[in-house]
Short mmCIF file of C-alpha atoms and ligand atoms in Angstrom, two decimals:
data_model
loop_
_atom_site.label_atom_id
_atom_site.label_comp_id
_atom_site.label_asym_id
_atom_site.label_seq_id
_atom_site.Cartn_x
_atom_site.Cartn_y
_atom_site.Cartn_z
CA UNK A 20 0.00 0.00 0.00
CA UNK A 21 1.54 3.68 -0.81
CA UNK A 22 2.09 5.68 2.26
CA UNK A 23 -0.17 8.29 2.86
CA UNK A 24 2.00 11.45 3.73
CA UNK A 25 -1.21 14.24 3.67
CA UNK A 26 -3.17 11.52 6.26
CA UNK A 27 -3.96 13.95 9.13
CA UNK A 28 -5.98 11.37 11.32
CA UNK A 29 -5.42 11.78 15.17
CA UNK A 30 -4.56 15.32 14.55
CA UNK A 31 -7.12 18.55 15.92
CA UNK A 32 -6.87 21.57 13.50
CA UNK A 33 -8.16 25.09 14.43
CA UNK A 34 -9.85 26.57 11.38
CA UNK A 35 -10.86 30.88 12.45
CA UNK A 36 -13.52 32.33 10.05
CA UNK A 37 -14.83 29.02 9.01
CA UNK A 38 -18.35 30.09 8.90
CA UNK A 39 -18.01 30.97 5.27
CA UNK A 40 -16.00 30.89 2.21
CA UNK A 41 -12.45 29.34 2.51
CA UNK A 42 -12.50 28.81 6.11
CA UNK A 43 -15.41 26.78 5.33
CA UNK A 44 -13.66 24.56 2.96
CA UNK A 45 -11.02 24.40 4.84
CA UNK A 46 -12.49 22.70 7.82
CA UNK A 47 -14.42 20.28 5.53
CA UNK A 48 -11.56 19.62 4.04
CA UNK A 49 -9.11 18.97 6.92
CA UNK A 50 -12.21 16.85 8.41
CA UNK A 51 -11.88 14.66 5.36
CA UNK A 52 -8.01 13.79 5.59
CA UNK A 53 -9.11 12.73 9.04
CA UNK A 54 -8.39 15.67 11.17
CA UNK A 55 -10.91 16.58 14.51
CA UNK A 56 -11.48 19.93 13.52
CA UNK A 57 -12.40 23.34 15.60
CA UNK A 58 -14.05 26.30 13.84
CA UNK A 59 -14.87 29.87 15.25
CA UNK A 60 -16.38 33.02 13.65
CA UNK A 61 -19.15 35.64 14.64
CA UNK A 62 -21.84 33.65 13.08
CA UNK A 63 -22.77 30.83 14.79
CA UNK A 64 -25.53 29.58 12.93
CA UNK A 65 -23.26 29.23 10.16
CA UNK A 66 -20.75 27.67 12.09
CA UNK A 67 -23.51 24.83 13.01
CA UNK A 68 -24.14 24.24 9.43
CA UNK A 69 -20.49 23.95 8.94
CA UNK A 70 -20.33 21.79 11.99
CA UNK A 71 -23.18 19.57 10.67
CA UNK A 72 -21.29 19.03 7.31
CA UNK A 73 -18.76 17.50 8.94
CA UNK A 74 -20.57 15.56 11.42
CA UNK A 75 -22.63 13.75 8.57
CA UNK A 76 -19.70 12.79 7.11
CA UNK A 77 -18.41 10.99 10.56
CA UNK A 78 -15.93 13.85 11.18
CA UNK A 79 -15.66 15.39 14.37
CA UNK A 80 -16.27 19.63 15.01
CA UNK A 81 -16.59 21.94 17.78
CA UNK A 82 -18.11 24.94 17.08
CA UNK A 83 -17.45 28.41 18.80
CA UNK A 84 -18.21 31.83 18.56
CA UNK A 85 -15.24 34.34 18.40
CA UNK A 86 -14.76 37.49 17.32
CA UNK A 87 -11.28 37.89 16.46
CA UNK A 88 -10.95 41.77 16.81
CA UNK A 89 -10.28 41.49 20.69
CA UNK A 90 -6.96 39.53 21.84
CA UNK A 91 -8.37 38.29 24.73
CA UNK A 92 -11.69 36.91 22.89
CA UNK A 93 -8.79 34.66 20.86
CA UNK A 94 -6.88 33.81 24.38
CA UNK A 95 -10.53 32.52 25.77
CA UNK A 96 -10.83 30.50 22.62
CA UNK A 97 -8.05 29.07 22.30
CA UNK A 98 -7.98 27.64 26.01
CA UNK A 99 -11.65 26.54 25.14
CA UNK A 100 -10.39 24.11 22.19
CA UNK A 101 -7.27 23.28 24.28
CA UNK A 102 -9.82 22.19 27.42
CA UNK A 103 -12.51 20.45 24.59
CA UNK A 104 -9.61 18.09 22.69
CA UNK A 105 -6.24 18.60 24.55
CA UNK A 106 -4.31 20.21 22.13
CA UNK A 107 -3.88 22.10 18.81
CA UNK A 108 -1.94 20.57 16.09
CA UNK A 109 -2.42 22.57 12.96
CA UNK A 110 -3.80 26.05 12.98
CA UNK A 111 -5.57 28.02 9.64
CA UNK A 112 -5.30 31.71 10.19
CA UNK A 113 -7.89 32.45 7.92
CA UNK A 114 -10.63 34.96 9.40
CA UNK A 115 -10.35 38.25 7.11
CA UNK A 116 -12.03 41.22 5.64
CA UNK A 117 -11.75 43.05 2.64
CA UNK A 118 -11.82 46.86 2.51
CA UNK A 119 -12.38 49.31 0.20
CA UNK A 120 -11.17 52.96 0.50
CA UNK A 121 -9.00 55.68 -0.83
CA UNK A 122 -6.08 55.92 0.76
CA UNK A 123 -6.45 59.22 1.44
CA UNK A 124 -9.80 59.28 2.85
CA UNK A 125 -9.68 56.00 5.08
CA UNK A 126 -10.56 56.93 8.61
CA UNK A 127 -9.21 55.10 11.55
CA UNK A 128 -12.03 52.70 11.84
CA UNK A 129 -11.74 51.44 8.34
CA UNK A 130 -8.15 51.19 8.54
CA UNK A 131 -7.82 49.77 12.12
CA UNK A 132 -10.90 46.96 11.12
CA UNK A 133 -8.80 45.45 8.45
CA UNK A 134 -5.39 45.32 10.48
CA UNK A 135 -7.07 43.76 13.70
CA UNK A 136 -8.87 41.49 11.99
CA UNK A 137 -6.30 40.03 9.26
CA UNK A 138 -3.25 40.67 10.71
CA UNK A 139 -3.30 41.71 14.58
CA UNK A 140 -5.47 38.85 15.02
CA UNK A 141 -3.32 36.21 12.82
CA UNK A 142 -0.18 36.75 15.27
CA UNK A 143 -2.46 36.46 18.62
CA UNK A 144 -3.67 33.33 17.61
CA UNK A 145 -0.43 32.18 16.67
CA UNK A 146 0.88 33.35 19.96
CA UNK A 147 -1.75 31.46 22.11
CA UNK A 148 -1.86 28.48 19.51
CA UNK A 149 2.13 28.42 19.06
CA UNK A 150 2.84 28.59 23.33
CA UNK A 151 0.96 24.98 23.13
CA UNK A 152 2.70 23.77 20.13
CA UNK A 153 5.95 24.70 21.70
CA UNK A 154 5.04 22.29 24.61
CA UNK A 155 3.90 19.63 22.39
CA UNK A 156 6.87 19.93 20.11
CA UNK A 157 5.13 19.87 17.57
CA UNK A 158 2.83 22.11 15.02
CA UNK A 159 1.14 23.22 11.39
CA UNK A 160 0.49 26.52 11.40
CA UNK A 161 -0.83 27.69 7.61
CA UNK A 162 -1.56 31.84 7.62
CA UNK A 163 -4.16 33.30 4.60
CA UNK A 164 -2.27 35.69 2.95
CA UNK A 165 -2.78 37.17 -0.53
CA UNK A 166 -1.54 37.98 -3.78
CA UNK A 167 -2.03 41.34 -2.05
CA UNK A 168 0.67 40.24 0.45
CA UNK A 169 3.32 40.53 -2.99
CA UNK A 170 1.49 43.48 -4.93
CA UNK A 171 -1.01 45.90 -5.01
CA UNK A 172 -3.79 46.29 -7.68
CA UNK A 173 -5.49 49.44 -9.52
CA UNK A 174 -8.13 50.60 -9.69
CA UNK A 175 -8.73 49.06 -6.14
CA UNK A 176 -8.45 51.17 -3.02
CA UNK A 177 -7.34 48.28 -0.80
CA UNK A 178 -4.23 50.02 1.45
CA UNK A 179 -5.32 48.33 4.63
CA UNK A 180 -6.02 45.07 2.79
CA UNK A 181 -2.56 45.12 1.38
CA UNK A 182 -0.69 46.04 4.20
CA UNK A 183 -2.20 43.23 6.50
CA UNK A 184 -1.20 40.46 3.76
CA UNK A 185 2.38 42.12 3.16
CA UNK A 186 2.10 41.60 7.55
CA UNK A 187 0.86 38.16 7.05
CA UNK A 188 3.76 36.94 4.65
CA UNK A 189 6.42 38.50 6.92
CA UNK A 190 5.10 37.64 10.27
CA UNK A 191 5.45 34.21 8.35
CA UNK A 192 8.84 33.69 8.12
CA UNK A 193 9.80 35.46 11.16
CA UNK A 194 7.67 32.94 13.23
CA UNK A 195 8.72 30.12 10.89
CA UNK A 196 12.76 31.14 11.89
CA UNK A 197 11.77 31.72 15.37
CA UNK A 198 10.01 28.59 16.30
CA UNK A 199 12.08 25.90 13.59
CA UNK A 200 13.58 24.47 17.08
CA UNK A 201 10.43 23.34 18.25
CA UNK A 202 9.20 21.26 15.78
CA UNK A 203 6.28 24.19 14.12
CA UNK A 204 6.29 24.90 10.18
CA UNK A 205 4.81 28.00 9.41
CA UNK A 206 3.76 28.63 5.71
CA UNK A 207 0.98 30.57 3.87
CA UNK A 208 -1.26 30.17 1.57
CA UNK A 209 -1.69 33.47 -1.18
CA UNK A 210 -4.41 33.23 -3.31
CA UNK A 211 -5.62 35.38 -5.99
CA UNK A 212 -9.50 35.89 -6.39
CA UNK A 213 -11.49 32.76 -5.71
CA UNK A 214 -15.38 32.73 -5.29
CA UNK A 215 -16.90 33.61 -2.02
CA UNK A 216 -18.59 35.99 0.51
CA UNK A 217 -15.83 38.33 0.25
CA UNK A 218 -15.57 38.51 -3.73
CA UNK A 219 -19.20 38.20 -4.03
CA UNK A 220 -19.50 41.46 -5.68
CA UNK A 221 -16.58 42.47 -7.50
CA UNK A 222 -17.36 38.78 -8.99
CA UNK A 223 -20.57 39.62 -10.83
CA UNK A 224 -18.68 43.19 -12.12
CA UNK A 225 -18.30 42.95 -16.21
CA UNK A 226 -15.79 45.64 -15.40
CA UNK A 227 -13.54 43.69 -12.58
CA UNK A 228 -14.18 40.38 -14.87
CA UNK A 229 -12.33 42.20 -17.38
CA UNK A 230 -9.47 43.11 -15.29
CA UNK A 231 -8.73 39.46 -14.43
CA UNK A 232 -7.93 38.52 -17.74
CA UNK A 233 -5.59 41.25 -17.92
CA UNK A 234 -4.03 39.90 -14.01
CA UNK A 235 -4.72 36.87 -14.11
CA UNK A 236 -2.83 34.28 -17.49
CA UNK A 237 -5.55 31.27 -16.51
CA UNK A 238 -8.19 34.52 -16.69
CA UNK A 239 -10.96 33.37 -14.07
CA UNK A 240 -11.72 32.91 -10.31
CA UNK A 241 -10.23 29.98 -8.35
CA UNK A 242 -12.63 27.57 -6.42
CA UNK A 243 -12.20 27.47 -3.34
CA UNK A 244 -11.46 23.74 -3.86
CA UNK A 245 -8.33 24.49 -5.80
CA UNK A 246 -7.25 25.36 -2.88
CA UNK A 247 -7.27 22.10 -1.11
CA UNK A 248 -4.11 21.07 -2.27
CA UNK A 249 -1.91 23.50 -0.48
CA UNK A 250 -3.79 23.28 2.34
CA UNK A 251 -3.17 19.92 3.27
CA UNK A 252 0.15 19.86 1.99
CA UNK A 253 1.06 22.77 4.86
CA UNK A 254 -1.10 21.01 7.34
CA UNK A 255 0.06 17.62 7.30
CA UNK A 256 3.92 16.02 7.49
CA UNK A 257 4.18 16.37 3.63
CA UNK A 258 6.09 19.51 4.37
CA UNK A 259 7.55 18.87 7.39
CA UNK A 260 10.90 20.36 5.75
CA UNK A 261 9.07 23.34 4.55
CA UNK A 262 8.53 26.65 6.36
CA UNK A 263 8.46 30.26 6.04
CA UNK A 264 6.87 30.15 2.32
CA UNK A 265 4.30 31.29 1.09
CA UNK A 266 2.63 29.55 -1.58
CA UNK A 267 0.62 31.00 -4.43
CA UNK A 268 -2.06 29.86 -5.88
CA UNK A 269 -3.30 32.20 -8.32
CA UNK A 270 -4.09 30.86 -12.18
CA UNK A 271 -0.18 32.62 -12.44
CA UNK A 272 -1.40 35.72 -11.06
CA UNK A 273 2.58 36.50 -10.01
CA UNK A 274 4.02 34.65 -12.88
CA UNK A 275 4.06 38.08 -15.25
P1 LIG B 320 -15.62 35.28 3.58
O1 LIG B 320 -16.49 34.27 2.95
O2 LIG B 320 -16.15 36.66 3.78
O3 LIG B 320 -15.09 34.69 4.94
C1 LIG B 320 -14.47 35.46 5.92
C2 LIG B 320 -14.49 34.68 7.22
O4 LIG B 320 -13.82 35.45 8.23
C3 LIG B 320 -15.91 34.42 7.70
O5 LIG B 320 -16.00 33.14 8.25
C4 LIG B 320 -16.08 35.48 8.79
O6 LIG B 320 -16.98 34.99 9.80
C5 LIG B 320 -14.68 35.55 9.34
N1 LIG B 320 -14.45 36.80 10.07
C6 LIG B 320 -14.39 38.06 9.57
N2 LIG B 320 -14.26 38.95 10.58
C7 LIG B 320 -14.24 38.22 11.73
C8 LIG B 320 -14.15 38.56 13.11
N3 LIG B 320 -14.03 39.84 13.53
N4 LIG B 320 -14.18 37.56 14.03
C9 LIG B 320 -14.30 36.28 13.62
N5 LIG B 320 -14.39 35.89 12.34
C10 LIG B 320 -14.36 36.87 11.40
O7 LIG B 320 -14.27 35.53 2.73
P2 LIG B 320 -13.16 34.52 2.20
O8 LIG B 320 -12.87 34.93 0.82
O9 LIG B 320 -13.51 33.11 2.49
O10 LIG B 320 -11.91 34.97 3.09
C11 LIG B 320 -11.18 34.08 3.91
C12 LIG B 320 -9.73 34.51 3.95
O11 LIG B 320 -9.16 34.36 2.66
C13 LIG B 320 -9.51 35.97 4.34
O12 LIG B 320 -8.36 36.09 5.15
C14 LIG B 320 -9.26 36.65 3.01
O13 LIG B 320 -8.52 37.82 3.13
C15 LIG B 320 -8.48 35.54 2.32
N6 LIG B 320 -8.45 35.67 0.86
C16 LIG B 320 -9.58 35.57 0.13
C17 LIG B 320 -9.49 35.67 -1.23
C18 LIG B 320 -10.71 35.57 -2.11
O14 LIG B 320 -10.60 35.94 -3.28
N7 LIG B 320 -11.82 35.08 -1.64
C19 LIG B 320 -8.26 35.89 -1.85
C20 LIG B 320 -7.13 35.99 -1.06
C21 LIG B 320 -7.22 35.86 0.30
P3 LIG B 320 -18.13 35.84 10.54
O15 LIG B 320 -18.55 36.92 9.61
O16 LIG B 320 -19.17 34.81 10.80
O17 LIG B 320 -17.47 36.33 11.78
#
């Protein structure tokens, strides 16, 4: 029989913002290569449907509600887990928002939104999640970044966005050359535009369509599906030599 190096049985992933989108497929995902799984957003009721998913399929899921915004809402979550399955093994930084606004015009609120939520929020849970892994000598963490963690894009107003991805990719390596000793990979995953909550309406713009095929050589929107494969490549021992990367996955997106 081939050996199975993506098998992630026995192993309890933390998915955040999995009541939608990515984080959504993510948690299915990591549920089907065997993994007990934890997801946590705002919106609980679509956390349960998540939950259920998974469940049907014979996969195990706690559900909680966090809002990631508040440091100590992540600290309280992230004991929660640790008291409901013992430990964390692989943790998906995923909970994000978009934003939209001239650079010159953002007010502290917009700006501050985005950079709590998809960046301040990515290194406390690392922090709480990574002082575990350090005990357990062991760890997976994968970070969402962005092809907006490499470049920016016109005629977006997405400063905020930007910055928190270029964050995301660089808190990446540090914390991948910081904790190397202790047995933790930590990688990202940059994707270009792929259907969801987030993309919802710029997907259904002739006008944005149009501007992928200019960015984009494969020309179209990924599914979120297409991102399964780097996912559980970064979660499980397949790339247990890997860390501080960043992998794209963006029809070629940073290719020209
Ligand atoms: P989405 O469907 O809008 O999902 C965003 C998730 O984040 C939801 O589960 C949302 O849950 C959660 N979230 C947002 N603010 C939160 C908060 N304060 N506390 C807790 N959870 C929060 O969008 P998506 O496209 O799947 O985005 C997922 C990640 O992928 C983000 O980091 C995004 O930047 C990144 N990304 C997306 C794309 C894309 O094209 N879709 C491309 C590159 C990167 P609640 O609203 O229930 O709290």
């Amino acid at each position: 029989m081939a050996r199975n190096i993506f098998d992630l049985t026995g192993k309890v992933a933390l998915v955040t913002g999995a009541s939608s989108g990515l984080g959504a497929q993510f948690a299915k995902t990591l549920a089907e290569f065997g993994a007990d799984v934890a997801i946590l957003a705002r919106r609980v009721e679509r956390l349960e449907e998540v939950k259920k998913e998974i469940e049907d399929k014979g996969g195990k899921c706690y559900a909680l509600r966090c809002d990631v915004s508040a440091s100590q809402n992540i600290k309280d979550a992230v004991e929660d887990i640790i008291k409901h399955y013992g430990r964390i093994d692989i943790l998906i930084n995923n909970a994000g928002v978009g934003g939209n606004a001239p650079a010159e015009e953002q007010t502290d609120e917009e700006w501050l939104k985005v950079i709590d939520t998809n960046l301040n929020a990515v290194y406390y849970f690392a922090r709480e999640v990574g002082k575990e892994m350090i005990k357990n000598k062991y760890g997976k963490i994968v970070n969402v970044g962005s092809i907006h963690s490499n470049a920016g894009m016109l005629p977006l107003s997405i400063s905020a966005y930007c910055t928190s991805k270029g964050g995301v990719q660089m808190l990446t390596k540090q914390l991948a050359a910081e904790w190397a000793k202790h047995g933790i990979t930590v990688n990202a995953i940059a994707p270009s535009y792929f259907e969801s909550e987030m993309t919802a309406s710029v997907g259904e713009d002739e006008g944005f369509l149009k501007l992928i095929q200019v960015y984009c050589p494969m020309g179209r929107f990924g599914k979120p599906e297409e991102l399964d494969g780097a996912l559980i490549y970064l979660a499980s021992d397949a790339s247990n030599f890997t860390t501080g990367q960043t992998l794209s996955v963006d029809g070629g997106w940073l290719a020209i």
